[in-house]
Coordinates of C-alpha atoms in Angstrom, one line a residue:
M1 CA 116.0 123.2 96.7
R2 CA 118.6 125.3 98.5
R3 CA 121.4 123.0 97.7
R4 CA 120.4 122.7 94.0
L5 CA 120.1 126.5 93.7
L6 CA 123.4 127.1 95.3
I7 CA 125.1 124.5 93.1
V8 CA 123.7 126.0 89.9
L9 CA 124.6 129.6 90.9
I10 CA 128.1 128.8 92.2
V11 CA 128.9 126.7 89.1
A12 CA 127.7 129.5 86.9
G13 CA 129.8 132.0 88.8
I14 CA 132.9 129.8 88.6
G15 CA 132.3 129.3 84.9
A16 CA 132.1 133.1 84.4
L17 CA 135.3 133.7 86.4
A18 CA 137.1 130.9 84.5
A19 CA 136.0 132.4 81.2
F20 CA 137.6 135.7 82.3
A21 CA 140.7 134.4 84.1
V22 CA 142.0 131.7 81.7
P23 CA 142.3 134.1 78.7
L24 CA 144.0 136.6 81.0
L25 CA 146.5 134.1 82.2
Y26 CA 147.4 133.0 78.6
T27 CA 147.6 136.7 77.5
T28 CA 150.0 137.6 80.3
S29 CA 152.2 134.5 79.4
A30 CA 152.3 135.5 75.7
E31 CA 153.2 139.1 76.6
R32 CA 156.1 138.1 78.8
T33 CA 157.3 135.6 76.2
D34 CA 157.2 138.3 73.5
Q35 CA 159.1 140.7 75.8
F36 CA 161.7 138.0 76.5
V37 CA 162.2 137.2 72.8
S38 CA 162.2 140.8 71.6
R39 CA 164.9 142.0 74.1
R40 CA 167.2 139.1 73.2
T41 CA 166.6 139.6 69.5
A42 CA 167.3 143.3 69.6
D43 CA 170.5 142.7 71.5
I44 CA 171.7 139.9 69.2
N45 CA 171.0 142.1 66.2
R46 CA 173.0 144.9 67.8
F47 CA 175.9 142.5 68.4
A48 CA 175.8 141.4 64.7
E49 CA 175.9 144.9 63.4
L50 CA 178.9 145.8 65.7
A51 CA 180.7 142.6 64.6
L52 CA 180.1 143.4 60.9
T53 CA 181.6 146.9 61.2
G54 CA 184.4 145.8 63.6
S55 CA 183.4 148.4 66.2
D56 CA 185.3 148.6 69.5
Q57 CA 181.9 148.7 71.3
L58 CA 181.2 145.0 70.7
E59 CA 183.0 143.6 73.7
P60 CA 181.8 146.3 76.2
E61 CA 178.2 145.8 75.1
I62 CA 178.4 142.0 75.3
D63 CA 179.9 142.4 78.8
A64 CA 177.0 144.7 79.8
H65 CA 174.4 142.3 78.5
A66 CA 176.0 139.4 80.3
D67 CA 176.1 141.3 83.5
L68 CA 172.5 142.5 83.2
Y69 CA 170.8 139.2 82.1
G70 CA 173.4 136.6 83.0
D71 CA 173.3 135.3 79.4
A72 CA 176.2 133.6 77.6
V73 CA 177.1 135.3 74.3
A74 CA 179.6 134.3 71.6
V75 CA 180.6 135.8 68.2
V76 CA 182.3 133.4 65.7
D77 CA 183.8 133.9 62.2
A78 CA 182.7 132.1 59.0
A79 CA 184.8 129.1 60.0
G80 CA 183.0 128.9 63.4
R81 CA 186.1 130.0 65.4
P82 CA 185.2 132.3 68.4
I83 CA 186.0 135.9 68.1
V84 CA 184.4 137.1 71.4
S85 CA 182.9 134.8 74.1
R86 CA 181.3 135.6 77.4
G87 CA 179.7 133.1 79.8
D88 CA 179.3 129.3 79.6
L89 CA 177.7 128.3 76.3
G90 CA 177.7 124.6 77.3
G91 CA 179.2 121.8 75.3
G92 CA 176.0 120.4 73.9
G93 CA 175.5 119.8 70.2
D94 CA 172.6 122.2 70.1
V95 CA 174.9 125.2 70.2
A96 CA 176.9 123.9 67.2
Q97 CA 173.7 123.2 65.3
A98 CA 172.5 126.8 66.0
I99 CA 175.8 128.2 64.8
D100 CA 175.8 126.1 61.7
A101 CA 172.2 127.1 60.9
A102 CA 173.1 130.8 61.3
L103 CA 176.1 130.5 59.0
R104 CA 173.8 129.0 56.4
N105 CA 171.4 131.9 57.0
Q106 CA 168.5 129.7 58.1
R107 CA 165.5 131.2 59.9
Q108 CA 165.1 130.3 63.6
A109 CA 161.9 128.6 64.9
G110 CA 159.6 130.6 67.2
L111 CA 159.6 130.2 70.9
A112 CA 156.6 128.6 72.8
D113 CA 154.9 130.7 75.4
I114 CA 156.7 130.6 78.8
R115 CA 154.7 129.2 81.7
P116 CA 155.4 129.4 85.5
W117 CA 156.7 125.9 85.3
S118 CA 158.9 126.5 82.2
S119 CA 162.7 125.7 82.7
G120 CA 165.8 125.2 80.6
R121 CA 167.6 127.5 78.2
V122 CA 166.8 129.2 74.9
L123 CA 169.3 129.5 72.0
F124 CA 169.3 132.7 69.8
A125 CA 171.5 132.7 66.7
R126 CA 171.9 135.3 63.9
P127 CA 174.3 135.5 60.9
V128 CA 176.8 138.4 60.6
G129 CA 176.7 139.8 57.1
N130 CA 174.8 141.9 54.6
G131 CA 172.2 139.3 53.7
V132 CA 174.2 138.0 50.6
E133 CA 177.5 137.1 52.2
V134 CA 177.8 135.7 55.7
S135 CA 181.0 136.5 57.5
G136 CA 180.2 134.9 60.9
A137 CA 177.5 134.4 63.5
V138 CA 176.3 135.6 66.9
V139 CA 175.0 133.0 69.4
L140 CA 173.1 133.9 72.7
V141 CA 172.1 131.4 75.3
S142 CA 169.5 132.7 77.8
S143 CA 167.7 130.9 80.7
R144 CA 163.9 130.9 81.0
G145 CA 164.0 131.0 84.8
R146 CA 163.6 134.8 85.3
A147 CA 160.8 135.1 82.7
A148 CA 159.0 132.0 84.2
A149 CA 159.2 133.6 87.6
D150 CA 157.7 136.8 86.3
V151 CA 154.9 134.9 84.6
G152 CA 154.3 132.9 87.9
R153 CA 154.1 136.2 89.9
V154 CA 151.6 137.7 87.5
W155 CA 149.6 134.5 87.5
G156 CA 149.6 134.4 91.3
H157 CA 148.2 138.0 91.3
V158 CA 145.5 137.0 88.8
L159 CA 144.5 133.9 90.7
L160 CA 144.4 135.7 94.1
G161 CA 142.1 138.3 92.4
V162 CA 140.0 135.5 91.0
L163 CA 139.7 133.9 94.5
A164 CA 138.8 137.2 96.1
V165 CA 136.1 137.8 93.5
A166 CA 134.9 134.2 93.9
A167 CA 134.6 134.6 97.7
L168 CA 132.7 137.8 97.2
S169 CA 130.5 136.2 94.6
V170 CA 129.7 133.2 96.8
T171 CA 128.9 135.6 99.7
V172 CA 126.5 137.5 97.4
I173 CA 125.0 134.2 96.1
L174 CA 124.4 133.0 99.7
L175 CA 122.7 136.2 100.7
I176 CA 120.5 136.2 97.6
V177 CA 119.6 132.5 98.1
R178 CA 118.9 133.1 101.7
W179 CA 116.7 136.1 100.9
V180 CA 114.8 134.1 98.3
L181 CA 114.5 130.8 100.1
R182 CA 114.0 132.0 103.7
P183 CA 110.3 132.5 103.2
I184 CA 110.2 129.1 101.4
T185 CA 111.8 127.5 104.5
Q186 CA 109.3 129.3 106.7
L187 CA 106.5 128.0 104.5
E188 CA 107.9 124.4 104.8
H189 CA 107.9 124.7 108.5
G190 CA 104.4 126.0 108.5
L191 CA 103.2 123.1 106.3
R192 CA 104.8 120.6 108.7
A193 CA 103.1 122.3 111.6
V194 CA 99.7 122.1 109.9
G195 CA 100.5 118.4 109.1
K196 CA 101.2 117.8 112.8
G197 CA 97.9 119.4 113.8
V198 CA 99.1 122.8 115.0
L199 CA 96.2 125.2 114.8
A200 CA 96.6 128.5 113.0
A201 CA 100.2 128.0 112.1
H202 CA 101.4 131.3 110.6
V203 CA 104.5 132.3 108.7
P204 CA 105.9 135.9 108.5
P205 CA 104.4 137.3 105.3
Q206 CA 106.8 140.2 104.7
Q207 CA 109.8 138.2 103.4
G208 CA 111.4 137.5 100.0
P209 CA 110.2 138.6 96.6
S210 CA 106.7 139.9 96.0
E211 CA 105.5 136.7 94.5
V212 CA 106.7 134.7 97.5
R213 CA 105.1 137.2 99.9
T214 CA 101.8 136.6 98.1
L215 CA 102.2 132.9 98.6
L216 CA 102.9 133.3 102.3
A217 CA 99.8 135.4 102.8
S218 CA 97.8 132.8 101.0
F219 CA 99.2 130.1 103.3
N220 CA 98.3 132.1 106.4
R221 CA 94.7 132.4 105.1
M222 CA 94.6 128.6 104.3
S223 CA 96.0 127.8 107.8
D224 CA 93.3 129.9 109.4
A225 CA 90.6 128.2 107.4
V226 CA 92.0 124.7 108.2
A227 CA 92.2 125.6 111.9
D228 CA 88.6 126.9 111.9
S229 CA 87.4 123.8 110.1
A230 CA 89.1 121.5 112.6
R231 CA 87.7 123.5 115.5
R232 CA 84.2 123.3 114.1
Q233 CA 84.6 119.6 113.4
R234 CA 85.7 118.8 116.9
A235 CA 83.1 121.0 118.4
L236 CA 80.4 119.3 116.2
I237 CA 81.5 115.8 117.5
D238 CA 81.7 117.0 121.1
D239 CA 78.4 118.9 121.0
T240 CA 76.7 116.1 119.2
S241 CA 77.7 113.4 121.7
H242 CA 76.9 115.8 124.6
Q243 CA 73.5 116.8 123.3
L244 CA 72.5 113.3 122.5
R245 CA 73.6 111.9 125.8
N246 CA 70.7 113.3 127.9
P247 CA 67.9 112.3 125.5
L248 CA 69.5 108.9 125.2
M249 CA 69.6 108.5 129.0
A250 CA 66.0 109.6 129.3
M251 CA 64.9 107.2 126.6
R252 CA 66.8 104.3 128.3
L253 CA 65.1 105.2 131.6
R254 CA 61.6 105.2 130.0
M255 CA 62.4 101.9 128.3
D256 CA 63.5 100.4 131.6
M257 CA 60.2 101.5 133.1
L258 CA 58.2 99.8 130.3
A259 CA 60.0 96.5 130.7
G260 CA 57.5 95.1 133.3
S261 CA 54.4 96.0 131.4
L262 CA 55.1 94.8 127.8
P263 CA 53.0 92.1 126.2
D264 CA 54.8 88.9 125.1
E265 CA 54.6 89.7 121.4
A266 CA 56.5 93.0 122.0
R267 CA 59.4 91.7 124.0
D268 CA 61.6 90.8 121.0
T269 CA 61.2 94.3 119.6
Y270 CA 61.9 95.8 123.0
A271 CA 65.1 93.7 123.4
S272 CA 66.2 94.9 120.0
M273 CA 65.6 98.5 120.9
V274 CA 67.5 98.2 124.2
A275 CA 70.5 96.6 122.3
Q276 CA 70.4 99.4 119.7
A277 CA 70.3 102.1 122.5
G278 CA 73.2 100.4 124.2
R279 CA 75.2 100.4 120.9
L280 CA 74.3 104.1 120.4
Q281 CA 75.7 104.8 123.9
V282 CA 78.9 103.0 123.1
L283 CA 79.2 104.8 119.8
L284 CA 78.8 108.2 121.5
D285 CA 81.3 107.4 124.2
G286 CA 83.8 106.3 121.5
M287 CA 83.3 109.4 119.4
R288 CA 83.8 111.5 122.5
A289 CA 87.0 109.6 123.4
L290 CA 88.3 109.9 119.9
A291 CA 87.6 113.7 119.9
V292 CA 89.5 114.0 123.2
A293 CA 92.5 112.0 121.7
D294 CA 92.5 114.2 118.6
A295 CA 92.5 117.3 120.7
A296 CA 95.3 116.0 122.8
A297 CA 97.3 115.2 119.7
T298 CA 96.8 118.8 118.4
E299 CA 97.8 120.2 121.8
L300 CA 101.0 118.0 121.9
A301 CA 102.0 119.0 118.4
A302 CA 101.6 122.7 119.2
H303 CA 103.1 122.5 122.8
P304 CA 105.1 119.4 123.3
A305 CA 105.0 118.3 127.0
T306 CA 107.7 116.8 129.1
P307 CA 107.1 113.1 129.0
S308 CA 106.3 111.4 132.3
A309 CA 107.1 107.7 133.0
C310 CA 104.6 105.1 134.2
D311 CA 105.2 101.6 135.4
A312 CA 103.9 99.4 132.5
S313 CA 104.2 96.2 134.6
A314 CA 101.9 97.5 137.4
T315 CA 99.4 99.1 135.1
V316 CA 99.1 96.0 132.9
L317 CA 98.6 93.7 135.9
E318 CA 95.9 96.0 137.2
R319 CA 94.0 95.9 133.9
I320 CA 94.4 92.1 133.7
D321 CA 92.7 91.9 137.1
F322 CA 90.0 94.2 135.9
W323 CA 89.2 92.1 132.8
L324 CA 89.2 88.7 134.5
P325 CA 85.4 88.6 135.0
A326 CA 84.8 89.5 131.4
A327 CA 87.3 86.8 130.3
T328 CA 85.4 84.3 132.5
A329 CA 82.2 85.2 130.9
R330 CA 83.6 84.6 127.4
D331 CA 85.5 81.4 128.3
V332 CA 88.9 83.1 127.8
T333 CA 92.1 82.2 129.5
L334 CA 94.2 85.3 130.4
V335 CA 97.9 84.7 130.6
D336 CA 100.3 87.4 131.7
R337 CA 104.0 87.6 130.6
V338 CA 104.8 90.6 132.8
P339 CA 108.3 90.9 134.3
A340 CA 108.8 91.3 138.0
E341 CA 110.6 94.6 137.9
P342 CA 108.9 97.8 136.7
I343 CA 109.1 98.7 133.0
P344 CA 109.0 102.5 132.8
L345 CA 107.3 103.7 129.6
L346 CA 107.1 107.4 128.6
C347 CA 103.3 107.5 128.7
A348 CA 100.6 108.8 131.0
D349 CA 99.0 106.2 133.3
T350 CA 95.5 107.0 132.0
D351 CA 96.6 106.7 128.4
L352 CA 98.3 103.3 129.0
E353 CA 95.3 102.0 130.9
Q354 CA 93.0 103.0 128.0
I355 CA 95.3 101.4 125.4
V356 CA 95.5 98.1 127.4
D357 CA 91.7 98.2 127.9
V358 CA 91.1 98.4 124.2
L359 CA 93.5 95.7 123.3
I360 CA 92.3 93.2 126.0
D361 CA 88.6 94.1 125.3
N362 CA 89.0 93.4 121.6
A363 CA 90.8 90.1 122.2
I364 CA 88.2 88.9 124.7
K365 CA 85.3 90.0 122.5
Y366 CA 86.5 88.7 119.1
A367 CA 88.3 85.6 120.2
P368 CA 85.9 83.8 122.7
G369 CA 87.1 80.5 124.1
S370 CA 90.8 81.3 123.3
T371 CA 93.9 82.0 125.3
V372 CA 94.9 85.7 125.4
T373 CA 98.5 86.4 126.4
V374 CA 99.5 89.9 127.6
T375 CA 103.3 90.5 127.4
V376 CA 105.3 93.5 128.6
T377 CA 108.9 93.7 127.2
A378 CA 111.6 96.4 126.9
R379 CA 114.6 96.7 124.6
W380 CA 116.8 99.0 126.7
P381 CA 119.5 99.6 124.1
S382 CA 117.0 101.0 121.6
G383 CA 114.9 102.7 124.2
R384 CA 111.6 101.1 123.2
G385 CA 109.1 99.0 125.1
R386 CA 106.1 97.0 124.1
V387 CA 102.8 95.9 125.6
T388 CA 101.5 93.0 123.4
V389 CA 98.1 91.3 123.5
T390 CA 98.0 88.0 121.5
D391 CA 95.1 85.7 121.0
D392 CA 94.9 82.3 119.3
G393 CA 91.4 82.9 118.0
A394 CA 90.2 82.9 114.4
G395 CA 92.3 86.0 113.6
V396 CA 91.8 88.2 110.5
A397 CA 92.9 88.0 106.9
P398 CA 96.3 89.7 106.2
G399 CA 94.6 92.1 103.8
E400 CA 92.2 93.2 106.6
L401 CA 95.1 94.3 109.0
P402 CA 95.5 97.8 107.6
R403 CA 91.8 98.5 108.0
L404 CA 91.5 97.5 111.6
T405 CA 92.6 101.0 112.8
E406 CA 90.1 102.8 110.5
R407 CA 87.3 104.6 112.3
F408 CA 84.0 102.7 112.4
H409 CA 85.5 99.7 110.7
R410 CA 84.1 96.6 112.5
G411 CA 85.0 93.7 110.1
N412 CA 82.7 90.9 109.0
H413 CA 81.0 90.0 112.2
D414 CA 77.8 90.9 114.0
L415 CA 79.2 91.6 117.4
D416 CA 78.4 94.9 119.2
G417 CA 80.9 97.6 119.0
S418 CA 81.6 101.1 117.7
G419 CA 84.6 100.3 115.5
L420 CA 86.5 103.1 117.2
G421 CA 88.6 101.1 119.8
L422 CA 91.8 100.5 117.8
A423 CA 91.5 104.0 116.2
I424 CA 91.5 105.5 119.7
A425 CA 94.3 103.2 120.8
E426 CA 96.4 104.1 117.8
R427 CA 95.8 107.9 118.4
L428 CA 96.9 107.5 122.1
V429 CA 100.0 105.5 121.1
T430 CA 101.1 108.0 118.5
N431 CA 100.4 110.9 120.8
N432 CA 103.0 109.4 123.2
G433 CA 105.6 109.0 120.4
G434 CA 104.9 105.3 119.7
R435 CA 103.3 103.1 117.1
L436 CA 100.6 100.4 117.0
I437 CA 101.7 97.2 115.4
L438 CA 99.2 94.6 114.2
E439 CA 100.4 91.1 113.1
T440 CA 98.8 87.8 112.3
V441 CA 99.7 84.8 114.4
T442 CA 100.6 81.4 113.0
P443 CA 98.6 79.2 112.7
H444 CA 95.8 81.5 113.6
G445 CA 95.2 84.5 115.9
L446 CA 96.0 88.2 116.1
S447 CA 98.8 90.1 117.9
V448 CA 98.5 93.8 118.7
S449 CA 101.5 95.6 120.2
A450 CA 101.7 99.2 121.6
E451 CA 105.3 100.2 121.1
L452 CA 106.3 103.2 123.3
P453 CA 109.6 104.9 124.3
T454 CA 111.1 103.8 127.6
G455 CA 112.3 105.9 130.5
E456 CA 115.4 105.4 132.5
R457 CA 116.1 101.7 133.3
P458 CA 115.5 100.8 136.9
T459 CA 118.5 99.3 138.9
P460 CA 117.7 95.7 139.8
P461 CA 118.3 94.5 143.4
V462 CA 121.6 92.9 144.1
G463 CA 121.4 89.1 143.7
T464 CA 118.2 89.0 141.8
V465 CA 117.8 87.2 138.5
P466 CA 117.2 89.6 135.6
A467 CA 113.7 89.6 134.2
G468 CA 113.3 87.6 131.1
T469 CA 115.6 84.7 132.2
P470 CA 112.8 82.2 132.7
A471 CA 110.7 81.4 129.7
D472 CA 107.7 83.1 131.2
G473 CA 109.4 86.5 131.4
G474 CA 110.1 86.3 135.2
R475 CA 106.6 86.4 136.6
G476 CA 105.1 83.1 135.7
S477 CA 103.2 81.5 132.8
G478 CA 99.8 82.6 134.0
L479 CA 98.4 79.1 133.5
P480 CA 95.7 77.9 136.0
G481 CA 97.0 76.8 139.3
L482 CA 100.6 77.8 138.7
T483 CA 102.0 79.8 141.6
R484 CA 104.6 82.6 140.9
P485 CA 107.4 82.2 143.4
G486 CA 109.5 84.8 145.0
R487 CA 107.2 87.8 144.4
T488 CA 108.2 89.5 147.7
D489 CA 111.9 88.8 147.0
T490 CA 111.8 90.6 143.7
T491 CA 110.8 94.0 145.0
P492 CA 112.6 96.6 142.9
T493 CA 115.0 99.1 144.4
V494 CA 113.6 101.8 142.1
M495 CA 109.8 102.1 142.1
L496 CA 108.0 104.6 139.9
P497 CA 105.1 106.8 141.1
G498 CA 102.1 104.8 141.8
Y499 CA 103.9 101.5 141.9
R500 CA 104.3 101.4 145.7
R501 CA 100.5 101.7 146.2
R502 CA 99.7 99.0 143.6
L503 CA 102.4 96.7 145.0
A504 CA 101.1 97.2 148.6
R505 CA 97.5 96.5 147.5
R506 CA 98.6 93.3 145.8
R507 CA 100.5 92.2 148.9
D508 CA 97.5 92.9 151.1
D509 CA 95.4 90.5 149.0
P510 CA 97.3 87.2 149.0
A511 CA 94.6 85.5 147.0
R512 CA 95.4 87.7 144.0
A513 CA 99.1 87.3 144.1
P514 CA 99.7 83.6 143.0
I515 CA 97.5 83.4 139.9
R516 CA 96.9 86.1 137.2
G517 CA 95.5 84.0 134.4
A518 CA 92.5 81.7 134.8
S519 CA 91.2 78.9 132.8
Q520 CA 87.6 79.4 132.2

C-alpha cells in the first residue's frame, strides 16, 4: 500500500510540475527569439534608412553593430554590388538568394524559436527604397549561439527550480504518507502478532488521522477480547482435565475393587467400562498435553527464546529402546537408521522425546506385524535435520493425509486412542521452527518426518568415515542378529549436553549395543 500510494502521489506531483515547467520553458524560448529578431530587424531597418538618404552615419553605425554583436553586415546597390561590407558573409548561395529576394521586395519567412541546442546562422535582408522603387538591399548575418546560450541558461534556472520544488514535494509526500500509513503498519504488526498467538497485542492508538485512530482503538479492544477468550479456553481445558482426573482415578479404583466379586454375566460389561475409562484417561492426558503445547507456542511467539541444541541421535536411540517391548507385543520389527555421530537439532530434549514417542507409537499401533524404520538425517548446507518414522503397513489414502493432524481425528479404525497424538507432535515441531511432513510409501505404508533446524555441525574424529557412507547410515541396518561394528571407535570429538551420559550408559550395557531392531 505504501508503495502504491507513493507512486500515485509522486506521479501526480511530477505531472503538476511538468504542466507548469514545460509552458514556462517554451515561453522563455519564444521571448528570447522575439528579442533576437526584433533587435536585428530594428538595426537593419536603421541601416536601410541611412543608405536611402546617403547619410555619413551608415558606416559608423554598421561598425558599432558589428563590434557589439559580431554580426556580418553588407549594403548593396540595385545591381547587387557591395557599397558597405563588414564581417564575413560567407560564400554560400543563401546570401545571394536573400539579396535577390530583398531586391524583388519579397517578404522574409519567420524564424523558429531558438532552443539551447540551436546552432548555425540567421540571414536578415531588407530592401532599400520607398516601397515603390528599390535602390538596393541590406543583408545581416547573425549567429544563434549567444541567443541559444541565453535560452539554455534560463532553462537551467527553471529546471533547477523544478528539481528543488520536486525534492521538497517528495519530502512532503513522504512525511504525509508516513503520517497516514504508520498506524496502518502498526496495525499490520499487531495483526501478525495476534496471528502468531501473542496475547493482548496492542498498537499505539494516538497516531494518524482520526478515522485511523478509531480503527486502532477498535483493534486494541478486539485483541483484548481474543486474548481473554484464548485464556478462558485454555483454562477450561486445563481445569476440565484436572477436575476430571480425581473422580476418574477414584472410579477406576472402585472398579478394580469390584473385579473379584462380579458375576460371570457382568464381566463383559465390566471390561467395556474399564476400556472406556482407560480411553477417557488417555483423552484427558492428550488434551492436557495439547493445552501445554498451545500455551508454549503462545509464549514463544510473545517472547522468542534462544534455541538450545539436543543430540537427535542419542535421543532417538533411547526412545527406540523404550518402545522395543511394545513393538514385540505388536509383532513389529524396529529398524534404526541413526548415524554414529551426534546430530544437533535446535529443539528441547523433552520436546524431541515426545515427538518421537508419538511417531513410533502411531507406527506400532496402526501397523502391526510390519517393519518400522526410524531414520535421523541432516542436510548441513540448508541447516535442516529430520527424524523420520516409516512403516510398511496398510497406510492411509492420499486424501486422508491432510486430516491426520486434525484434533480428535482417528481415521476409519476401532483402535483405542485420543486422536491428539499427531496434533500434539505438529504443535511441538512448529513451536521449534520446524514442520511435520506426512507422505505415503510405495507400495504401501506411511512416512512421518519431523523436520527441524540444525545446530552447529560437530567436527568428526580424524580418520573416521563420515556418517551416511554405508547404506545403513553408518550405524547398521537394525535387522535381527546384525552387529554394528566399531561403535567405540566412532566416539565423536564434540558431544552435546546429555550425550556423554547416554553414551556411557549404552557402553555399560553391552547387550544393548549390538542390536537395536528386533524381529518379533
